[in-house]
């Protein structure tokens, strides 16, 4: 069998990865999150380059496991996961679709152009206040909406 | 598994162990607060800072293990070295004390850590520069948080002010060590691996002065600084930290889950 027949197209691999949910915020995929930096074939080996969100993120090993499970499920036998630290991950790499999904899920997405203003993901009000710099995970802070009175989490700009 | 001794000799390896041991010991110290802090928000915050530091430890000690070349993982280096093999600053192994004391220790370290990492982003060693680039993003908000809390508590109630002043006086003599260089540092500085520790002092001084002034705290005029002949020398506190942290791997060698 020729190599080209056994190797799925990279676009197809990206679409598979686009279906792997982030273990902590399952509404967005690992591709939406922007942590898959590269996918390439080195001969018959598929090399997937992943960058961590936070260096102490406990989901890192889970993420690698999920990537491996998904790709093996699609018949990838020879797989290498490469960790890349630089350039360091930034929330600017979260896709536009990912930002929308976060908002729909009730998490205020990281938006740099809003300055200090954090709109409530439920009612859209800008009358919100920070409760705590750290939320349930290092990437989120806790907020409260003074209009609809609901607490919410915000994905911090990082 | 028997204890590991990493021989001193290679300035790069020595530098990596020093960075990794600082973040490991302080990360562990902070984790002792988990479930015990005065307020829930602080519990979450301090656990997150701890997690960042332990994550950074994996990067530093992971690299150290590769440079050592004996197949030791970051975990091996963390769990199997004895107290005399640790290279961390005396400051980070000091007991948590009151919550204010923990925050003061954190502030004094964060200020050093931040300016150190900013310079390490330009290290001649590419891997060090990459780790620093990653870590400084986290340490930036560690410093923001500790500055904020030191000011709030220093310039807070009479009681919180007194506790913060007491903590500052207790910890101040341990800060000088962060700017001392030994023979290993000198070689590493010449090779462009790290900045001269003394070079960090003006930035640290400026940050500390600014913050403590805003916190209405008085900077100790005492010039006394704890000096040790070698980075392997520690206060009695480190042994207790390791007894706690290393217990499982020492009692059940190679245990995994
Ligand atoms: Zn609202």
Short mmCIF file of C-alpha atoms and ligand atoms in Angstrom, two decimals:
data_model
loop_
_atom_site.label_atom_id
_atom_site.label_comp_id
_atom_site.label_asym_id
_atom_site.label_seq_id
_atom_site.Cartn_x
_atom_site.Cartn_y
_atom_site.Cartn_z
CA UNK A 1 0.00 0.00 0.00
CA UNK A 2 1.32 3.46 -0.83
CA UNK A 3 1.81 5.94 1.96
CA UNK A 4 -0.58 8.46 0.49
CA UNK A 5 -3.44 5.99 0.66
CA UNK A 6 -2.96 5.18 4.34
CA UNK A 7 -2.44 8.73 5.55
CA UNK A 8 -5.61 10.74 6.16
CA UNK A 9 -5.53 14.34 4.92
CA UNK A 10 -4.45 16.91 7.53
CA UNK A 11 -7.76 18.74 7.13
CA UNK A 12 -9.51 15.58 8.17
CA UNK A 13 -7.25 15.20 11.23
CA UNK A 14 -8.02 18.81 12.21
CA UNK A 15 -11.74 18.12 11.95
CA UNK A 16 -11.37 15.07 14.22
CA UNK A 17 -9.50 17.17 16.76
CA UNK A 18 -12.23 19.78 16.44
CA UNK A 19 -14.57 17.23 17.93
CA UNK A 20 -12.47 16.56 21.02
CA UNK A 21 -13.98 18.55 23.91
CA UNK A 22 -11.89 20.43 26.44
CA UNK A 23 -12.10 18.30 29.62
CA UNK A 24 -12.89 21.30 31.85
CA UNK A 25 -15.22 23.25 29.56
CA UNK A 26 -16.68 20.56 27.32
CA UNK A 27 -18.70 22.99 25.17
CA UNK A 28 -15.54 24.08 23.39
CA UNK A 29 -13.13 21.83 21.54
CA UNK A 30 -9.36 21.67 21.89
CA UNK A 31 -9.12 23.35 18.47
CA UNK A 32 -11.47 26.16 19.62
CA UNK A 33 -9.26 26.62 22.66
CA UNK A 34 -6.25 27.19 20.39
CA UNK A 35 -3.93 24.72 22.09
CA UNK A 36 -3.36 22.50 19.05
CA UNK A 37 -0.50 24.38 17.42
CA UNK A 38 0.37 22.06 14.57
CA UNK A 39 -0.48 18.78 12.91
CA UNK A 40 1.93 17.22 10.45
CA UNK A 41 3.01 13.94 8.95
CA UNK A 42 6.60 12.87 9.40
CA UNK A 43 6.66 9.88 7.05
CA UNK A 44 4.01 7.61 8.54
CA UNK A 45 4.02 9.25 11.93
CA UNK A 46 1.42 11.84 12.81
CA UNK A 47 2.91 14.57 14.99
CA UNK A 48 0.47 16.73 16.94
CA UNK A 49 1.95 19.78 18.69
CA UNK A 50 0.10 20.87 21.81
CA UNK A 51 0.77 23.88 24.03
CA UNK A 52 -0.38 23.98 27.67
CA UNK A 53 -2.80 26.71 28.77
CA UNK A 54 -1.26 27.10 32.24
CA UNK A 55 1.90 25.27 33.29
CA UNK A 56 0.14 23.72 36.27
CA UNK A 57 -3.09 22.92 34.47
CA UNK A 58 -4.20 19.53 35.83
CA UNK A 59 -6.12 18.92 32.60
CA UNK A 60 -2.91 18.71 30.55
CA UNK A 61 -2.43 14.96 30.88
CA UNK A 62 -6.17 14.45 30.39
CA UNK A 63 -6.01 16.51 27.20
CA UNK A 64 -3.17 14.40 25.82
CA UNK A 65 -5.10 11.27 26.69
CA UNK A 66 -8.22 12.55 24.90
CA UNK A 67 -6.23 13.49 21.79
CA UNK A 68 -4.62 10.09 21.69
CA UNK A 69 -7.93 8.30 22.24
CA UNK A 70 -9.64 10.24 19.46
CA UNK A 71 -6.90 9.79 16.89
CA UNK A 72 -6.37 6.11 17.64
CA UNK A 73 -10.13 5.74 17.28
CA UNK A 74 -9.76 7.09 13.75
CA UNK A 75 -7.10 4.51 13.00
CA UNK A 76 -3.93 6.53 13.58
CA UNK A 77 -1.37 3.97 14.68
CA UNK A 78 1.86 5.94 14.75
CA UNK A 79 1.25 9.06 16.83
CA UNK A 80 3.52 11.51 18.60
CA UNK A 81 2.35 14.31 20.89
CA UNK A 82 4.82 17.16 21.10
CA UNK A 83 4.71 19.80 23.82
CA UNK A 84 5.53 23.33 22.75
CA UNK A 85 5.94 26.13 25.32
CA UNK A 86 6.82 29.03 23.05
CA UNK A 87 5.05 31.11 21.92
CA UNK A 88 3.11 30.85 25.18
CA UNK A 89 -0.61 30.19 24.89
CA UNK A 90 -2.86 33.22 24.96
CA UNK A 91 -6.63 33.53 25.10
CA UNK A 92 -6.30 35.48 21.82
CA UNK A 93 -6.01 32.04 20.19
CA UNK A 94 -9.51 31.00 21.21
CA UNK A 95 -11.55 30.89 17.99
CA UNK A 96 -14.46 33.27 17.35
CA UNK A 97 -16.72 30.25 17.46
CA UNK A 98 -15.16 29.23 20.78
CA UNK A 99 -15.87 32.66 22.27
CA UNK A 100 -19.52 32.36 21.21
CA UNK A 101 -19.81 28.88 22.69
CA UNK A 102 -18.36 30.10 25.99
CA UNK A 103 -20.91 32.90 26.20
CA UNK A 104 -23.80 30.55 25.39
CA UNK A 105 -22.56 28.26 28.13
CA UNK A 106 -22.69 31.13 30.66
CA UNK A 107 -18.98 31.97 30.84
CA UNK A 108 -18.02 35.54 29.92
CA UNK A 109 -15.44 35.11 27.15
CA UNK A 110 -12.02 36.82 27.26
CA UNK A 111 -12.41 39.98 25.18
CA UNK A 112 -9.51 42.41 25.20
CA UNK A 113 -11.33 45.16 23.29
CA UNK A 114 -13.84 45.53 26.13
CA UNK A 115 -11.21 46.97 28.46
CA UNK A 116 -12.34 46.71 32.06
CA UNK A 117 -15.93 46.02 31.10
CA UNK A 118 -17.21 42.48 31.42
CA UNK A 119 -20.71 41.99 30.02
CA UNK A 120 -22.94 39.53 31.85
CA UNK A 121 -23.21 36.38 29.71
CA UNK A 122 -26.86 35.98 30.71
CA UNK A 123 -28.45 39.42 30.30
CA UNK A 124 -25.68 41.38 28.57
CA UNK A 125 -25.59 44.10 31.23
CA UNK A 126 -22.29 45.92 31.74
CA UNK A 127 -23.19 46.57 35.38
CA UNK A 128 -21.03 43.74 36.74
CA UNK A 129 -18.41 43.42 39.47
CA UNK A 130 -15.46 41.20 40.23
CA UNK A 131 -15.89 38.93 43.24
CA UNK A 132 -12.66 37.00 43.07
CA UNK A 133 -9.60 37.06 40.80
CA UNK A 134 -9.55 33.24 40.83
CA UNK A 135 -12.45 30.95 40.04
CA UNK A 136 -12.88 27.21 39.87
CA UNK A 137 -9.82 26.98 37.60
CA UNK A 138 -6.81 29.30 37.16
CA UNK A 139 -8.19 30.50 33.83
CA UNK A 140 -11.40 31.90 35.29
CA UNK A 141 -12.43 34.67 37.71
CA UNK A 142 -15.71 35.02 39.59
CA UNK A 143 -18.11 37.87 38.80
CA UNK A 144 -21.56 39.05 39.75
CA UNK A 145 -24.14 40.79 37.59
CA UNK A 146 -25.81 43.68 39.41
CA UNK A 147 -28.64 43.82 36.85
CA UNK A 148 -29.88 40.21 36.85
CA UNK A 149 -28.14 39.40 40.16
CA UNK A 150 -26.65 36.17 38.83
CA UNK A 151 -23.07 35.17 39.60
CA UNK A 152 -20.99 34.10 36.62
CA UNK A 153 -17.51 33.06 35.64
CA UNK A 154 -15.25 34.94 33.31
CA UNK A 155 -12.52 33.38 31.19
CA UNK A 156 -9.64 35.74 31.96
CA UNK A 157 -7.55 37.38 29.26
CA UNK A 158 -4.18 35.65 29.49
CA UNK B 1 14.18 3.44 45.43
CA UNK B 2 17.07 5.05 47.24
CA UNK B 3 17.65 8.74 47.68
CA UNK B 4 19.10 10.64 44.74
CA UNK B 5 22.07 12.93 45.08
CA UNK B 6 22.62 15.32 42.21
CA UNK B 7 26.30 16.21 42.14
CA UNK B 8 27.17 19.85 41.91
CA UNK B 9 29.41 20.72 39.04
CA UNK B 10 27.39 21.86 36.06
CA UNK B 11 26.26 25.49 36.42
CA UNK B 12 23.31 24.92 34.05
CA UNK B 13 22.07 21.95 36.09
CA UNK B 14 22.63 23.86 39.30
CA UNK B 15 20.65 26.83 37.98
CA UNK B 16 17.71 24.61 36.91
CA UNK B 17 17.59 22.90 40.31
CA UNK B 18 17.59 26.27 42.06
CA UNK B 19 14.68 27.57 39.99
CA UNK B 20 12.77 24.30 40.31
CA UNK B 21 13.37 23.93 44.04
CA UNK B 22 12.17 27.48 44.75
CA UNK B 23 8.88 26.93 42.97
CA UNK B 24 8.48 23.41 44.36
CA UNK B 25 9.04 24.28 48.01
CA UNK B 26 6.91 27.43 47.86
CA UNK B 27 4.22 25.62 45.84
CA UNK B 28 4.10 22.93 48.49
CA UNK B 29 4.01 25.46 51.32
CA UNK B 30 1.02 27.19 49.72
CA UNK B 31 -0.78 23.89 49.25
CA UNK B 32 -0.71 23.46 53.04
CA UNK B 33 -3.35 26.22 53.16
CA UNK B 34 -5.79 24.32 50.97
CA UNK B 35 -9.05 24.07 52.92
CA UNK B 36 -7.73 26.22 55.78
CA UNK B 37 -7.66 29.83 54.54
CA UNK B 38 -9.76 32.55 56.19
CA UNK B 39 -12.09 32.98 53.19
CA UNK B 40 -13.18 30.77 50.32
CA UNK B 41 -11.91 33.12 47.58
CA UNK B 42 -8.46 33.04 49.11
CA UNK B 43 -8.55 29.28 49.36
CA UNK B 44 -9.15 29.04 45.63
CA UNK B 45 -6.62 31.74 44.81
CA UNK B 46 -3.80 30.28 46.87
CA UNK B 47 -4.43 26.77 45.54
CA UNK B 48 -4.23 28.16 42.01
CA UNK B 49 -0.95 29.95 42.69
CA UNK B 50 0.37 26.75 44.25
CA UNK B 51 -0.67 24.82 41.16
CA UNK B 52 1.11 27.28 38.85
CA UNK B 53 4.29 26.96 40.88
CA UNK B 54 4.20 23.17 40.92
CA UNK B 55 3.54 23.25 37.16
CA UNK B 56 6.58 25.45 36.66
CA UNK B 57 8.57 23.05 38.82
CA UNK B 58 7.82 20.27 36.36
CA UNK B 59 9.30 22.37 33.57
CA UNK B 60 12.47 23.30 35.49
CA UNK B 61 13.12 19.93 37.11
CA UNK B 62 12.11 18.07 33.95
CA UNK B 63 14.83 19.97 32.10
CA UNK B 64 17.25 19.44 35.01
CA UNK B 65 16.72 15.68 34.75
CA UNK B 66 17.56 15.78 31.04
CA UNK B 67 20.70 17.85 31.63
CA UNK B 68 21.78 15.49 34.41
CA UNK B 69 21.39 12.64 31.95
CA UNK B 70 20.69 9.83 34.42
CA UNK B 71 17.09 9.25 33.49
CA UNK B 72 15.66 11.08 36.49
CA UNK B 73 12.22 12.59 35.96
CA UNK B 74 10.98 15.79 37.62
CA UNK B 75 9.09 13.56 40.06
CA UNK B 76 12.24 11.58 40.92
CA UNK B 77 14.10 14.81 41.67
CA UNK B 78 11.24 16.20 43.75
CA UNK B 79 10.54 13.10 45.80
CA UNK B 80 13.86 11.36 46.16
CA UNK B 81 16.37 14.02 47.11
CA UNK B 82 17.17 14.67 50.76
CA UNK B 83 17.07 18.13 52.34
CA UNK B 84 20.78 18.70 51.72
CA UNK B 85 20.17 18.19 48.01
CA UNK B 86 17.65 21.03 47.75
CA UNK B 87 18.83 24.40 46.44
CA UNK B 88 15.87 26.65 47.26
CA UNK B 89 16.07 29.98 49.08
CA UNK B 90 15.59 29.98 52.85
CA UNK B 91 12.70 32.43 52.36
CA UNK B 92 10.40 29.98 50.59
CA UNK B 93 10.78 27.22 53.18
CA UNK B 94 9.80 29.50 56.09
CA UNK B 95 6.58 28.40 57.82
CA UNK B 96 3.25 29.81 56.69
CA UNK B 97 2.55 31.48 60.05
CA UNK B 98 -0.47 33.75 59.94
CA UNK B 99 -2.20 34.27 56.62
CA UNK B 100 -0.61 37.72 56.52
CA UNK B 101 2.82 36.18 56.97
CA UNK B 102 2.16 33.82 54.07
CA UNK B 103 1.14 36.76 51.89
CA UNK B 104 4.19 38.79 52.87
CA UNK B 105 6.48 35.86 52.03
CA UNK B 106 4.66 35.51 48.73
CA UNK B 107 5.03 39.19 47.90
CA UNK B 108 8.77 39.29 48.67
CA UNK B 109 9.30 36.20 46.50
CA UNK B 110 6.91 37.17 43.69
CA UNK B 111 8.72 40.48 43.22
CA UNK B 112 12.04 38.64 42.82
CA UNK B 113 10.48 35.89 40.68
CA UNK B 114 8.86 38.34 38.29
CA UNK B 115 11.99 40.38 37.58
CA UNK B 116 14.09 37.21 37.37
CA UNK B 117 11.79 35.61 34.81
CA UNK B 118 11.56 38.81 32.77
CA UNK B 119 15.32 38.65 32.34
CA UNK B 120 15.37 34.90 31.77
CA UNK B 121 13.16 35.42 28.73
CA UNK B 122 16.42 36.60 27.14
CA UNK B 123 18.56 33.71 28.38
CA UNK B 124 21.16 32.36 25.96
CA UNK B 125 19.60 28.93 26.57
CA UNK B 126 16.52 28.70 24.37
CA UNK B 127 14.70 26.22 26.55
CA UNK B 128 15.14 28.43 29.64
CA UNK B 129 13.86 31.42 27.66
CA UNK B 130 10.78 29.41 26.66
CA UNK B 131 10.03 28.25 30.21
CA UNK B 132 10.45 31.83 31.45
CA UNK B 133 8.13 33.15 28.74
CA UNK B 134 5.46 30.72 29.89
CA UNK B 135 6.01 31.20 33.63
CA UNK B 136 6.16 34.99 33.62
CA UNK B 137 2.58 35.19 32.38
CA UNK B 138 1.49 33.39 35.54
CA UNK B 139 3.87 35.15 37.89
CA UNK B 140 2.59 38.52 36.60
CA UNK B 141 -0.79 37.86 38.19
CA UNK B 142 0.80 36.28 41.26
CA UNK B 143 2.60 39.58 41.84
CA UNK B 144 -0.49 41.68 41.10
CA UNK B 145 -2.41 39.69 43.66
CA UNK B 146 0.22 39.76 46.40
CA UNK B 147 0.83 43.52 45.92
CA UNK B 148 -2.90 44.12 46.22
CA UNK B 149 -3.27 42.04 49.38
CA UNK B 150 -0.16 43.40 51.11
CA UNK B 151 -1.51 46.92 50.59
CA UNK B 152 -5.01 46.00 51.73
CA UNK B 153 -3.82 44.29 54.90
CA UNK B 154 -0.99 46.69 55.68
CA UNK B 155 -3.28 49.66 55.25
CA UNK B 156 -6.16 47.78 56.86
CA UNK B 157 -7.18 47.42 60.47
CA UNK B 158 -4.83 48.03 63.38
CA UNK B 159 -4.57 44.29 63.86
CA UNK B 160 -3.85 43.43 60.23
CA UNK B 161 -1.32 46.27 60.03
CA UNK B 162 0.52 44.96 63.10
CA UNK B 163 0.57 41.40 61.73
CA UNK B 164 1.95 42.53 58.38
CA UNK B 165 4.65 44.67 59.99
CA UNK B 166 5.64 41.76 62.21
CA UNK B 167 5.77 39.41 59.20
CA UNK B 168 7.90 41.88 57.27
CA UNK B 169 10.41 42.15 60.09
CA UNK B 170 10.54 38.39 60.48
CA UNK B 171 11.08 37.67 56.78
CA UNK B 172 13.22 40.63 55.77
CA UNK B 173 16.58 39.06 56.78
CA UNK B 174 15.86 36.17 54.37
CA UNK B 175 15.52 38.42 51.31
CA UNK B 176 19.21 39.27 50.92
CA UNK B 177 20.00 35.70 49.82
CA UNK B 178 18.02 36.19 46.61
CA UNK B 179 20.63 38.64 45.34
CA UNK B 180 23.79 36.79 46.38
CA UNK B 181 25.83 35.04 43.72
CA UNK B 182 28.18 32.12 44.19
CA UNK B 183 30.70 30.49 41.86
CA UNK B 184 27.99 28.63 39.91
CA UNK B 185 26.06 31.82 39.34
CA UNK B 186 29.16 33.61 38.12
CA UNK B 187 29.79 30.98 35.44
CA UNK B 188 26.11 30.90 34.45
CA UNK B 189 26.02 34.71 34.24
CA UNK B 190 29.10 34.74 32.01
CA UNK B 191 27.47 32.18 29.72
CA UNK B 192 24.37 34.36 29.47
CA UNK B 193 22.23 31.61 31.01
CA UNK B 194 20.98 33.88 33.79
CA UNK B 195 21.25 37.52 34.83
CA UNK B 196 23.52 38.59 37.65
CA UNK B 197 21.29 38.24 40.74
CA UNK B 198 22.48 41.64 41.96
CA UNK B 199 21.06 43.18 38.78
CA UNK B 200 17.54 42.28 39.94
CA UNK B 201 17.92 44.18 43.18
CA UNK B 202 17.11 47.74 41.95
CA UNK B 203 13.83 46.60 40.35
CA UNK B 204 12.96 44.54 43.42
CA UNK B 205 13.81 47.44 45.75
CA UNK B 206 11.64 49.82 43.75
CA UNK B 207 8.68 47.43 43.71
CA UNK B 208 9.02 46.63 47.41
CA UNK B 209 9.42 50.27 48.45
CA UNK B 210 6.43 51.35 46.37
CA UNK B 211 4.19 48.61 47.70
CA UNK B 212 5.20 48.81 51.36
CA UNK B 213 4.77 52.58 51.33
CA UNK B 214 1.27 52.21 49.95
CA UNK B 215 0.68 49.59 52.63
CA UNK B 216 1.83 52.08 55.31
CA UNK B 217 4.45 49.53 56.43
CA UNK B 218 7.93 50.43 57.53
CA UNK B 219 10.82 48.87 55.68
CA UNK B 220 13.23 47.42 58.26
CA UNK B 221 16.45 49.41 58.35
CA UNK B 222 18.24 46.37 59.72
CA UNK B 223 20.95 45.40 57.23
CA UNK B 224 21.35 41.92 58.69
CA UNK B 225 20.87 39.17 56.15
CA UNK B 226 21.00 35.41 56.69
CA UNK B 227 24.00 34.09 54.81
CA UNK B 228 24.73 30.47 54.10
CA UNK B 229 27.97 28.95 52.86
CA UNK B 230 26.14 26.89 50.26
CA UNK B 231 22.67 26.54 48.79
CA UNK B 232 22.50 23.04 50.28
CA UNK B 233 22.26 24.52 53.79
CA UNK B 234 18.73 25.05 55.08
CA UNK B 235 16.73 26.02 58.12
CA UNK B 236 15.20 23.19 60.13
CA UNK B 237 11.86 23.73 58.39
CA UNK B 238 12.78 22.10 55.08
CA UNK B 239 13.10 18.63 56.57
CA UNK B 240 9.52 18.77 57.84
CA UNK B 241 8.26 19.88 54.43
CA UNK B 242 10.01 16.97 52.75
CA UNK B 243 8.82 14.47 55.35
CA UNK B 244 5.29 15.46 54.41
CA UNK B 245 5.77 15.86 50.66
CA UNK B 246 7.96 12.81 50.07
CA UNK B 247 6.35 10.39 52.50
CA UNK B 248 4.40 8.34 49.97
CA UNK B 249 7.28 7.78 47.53
CA UNK B 250 9.68 6.96 50.33
CA UNK B 251 7.31 4.55 52.10
CA UNK B 252 5.98 2.97 48.90
CA UNK B 253 8.74 3.38 46.32
CA UNK B 254 7.48 3.79 42.78
CA UNK B 255 3.82 3.96 43.83
CA UNK B 256 1.55 5.26 41.05
CA UNK B 257 -2.14 5.68 40.48
ZN1 LIG C 1 -26.91 39.69 34.10
#
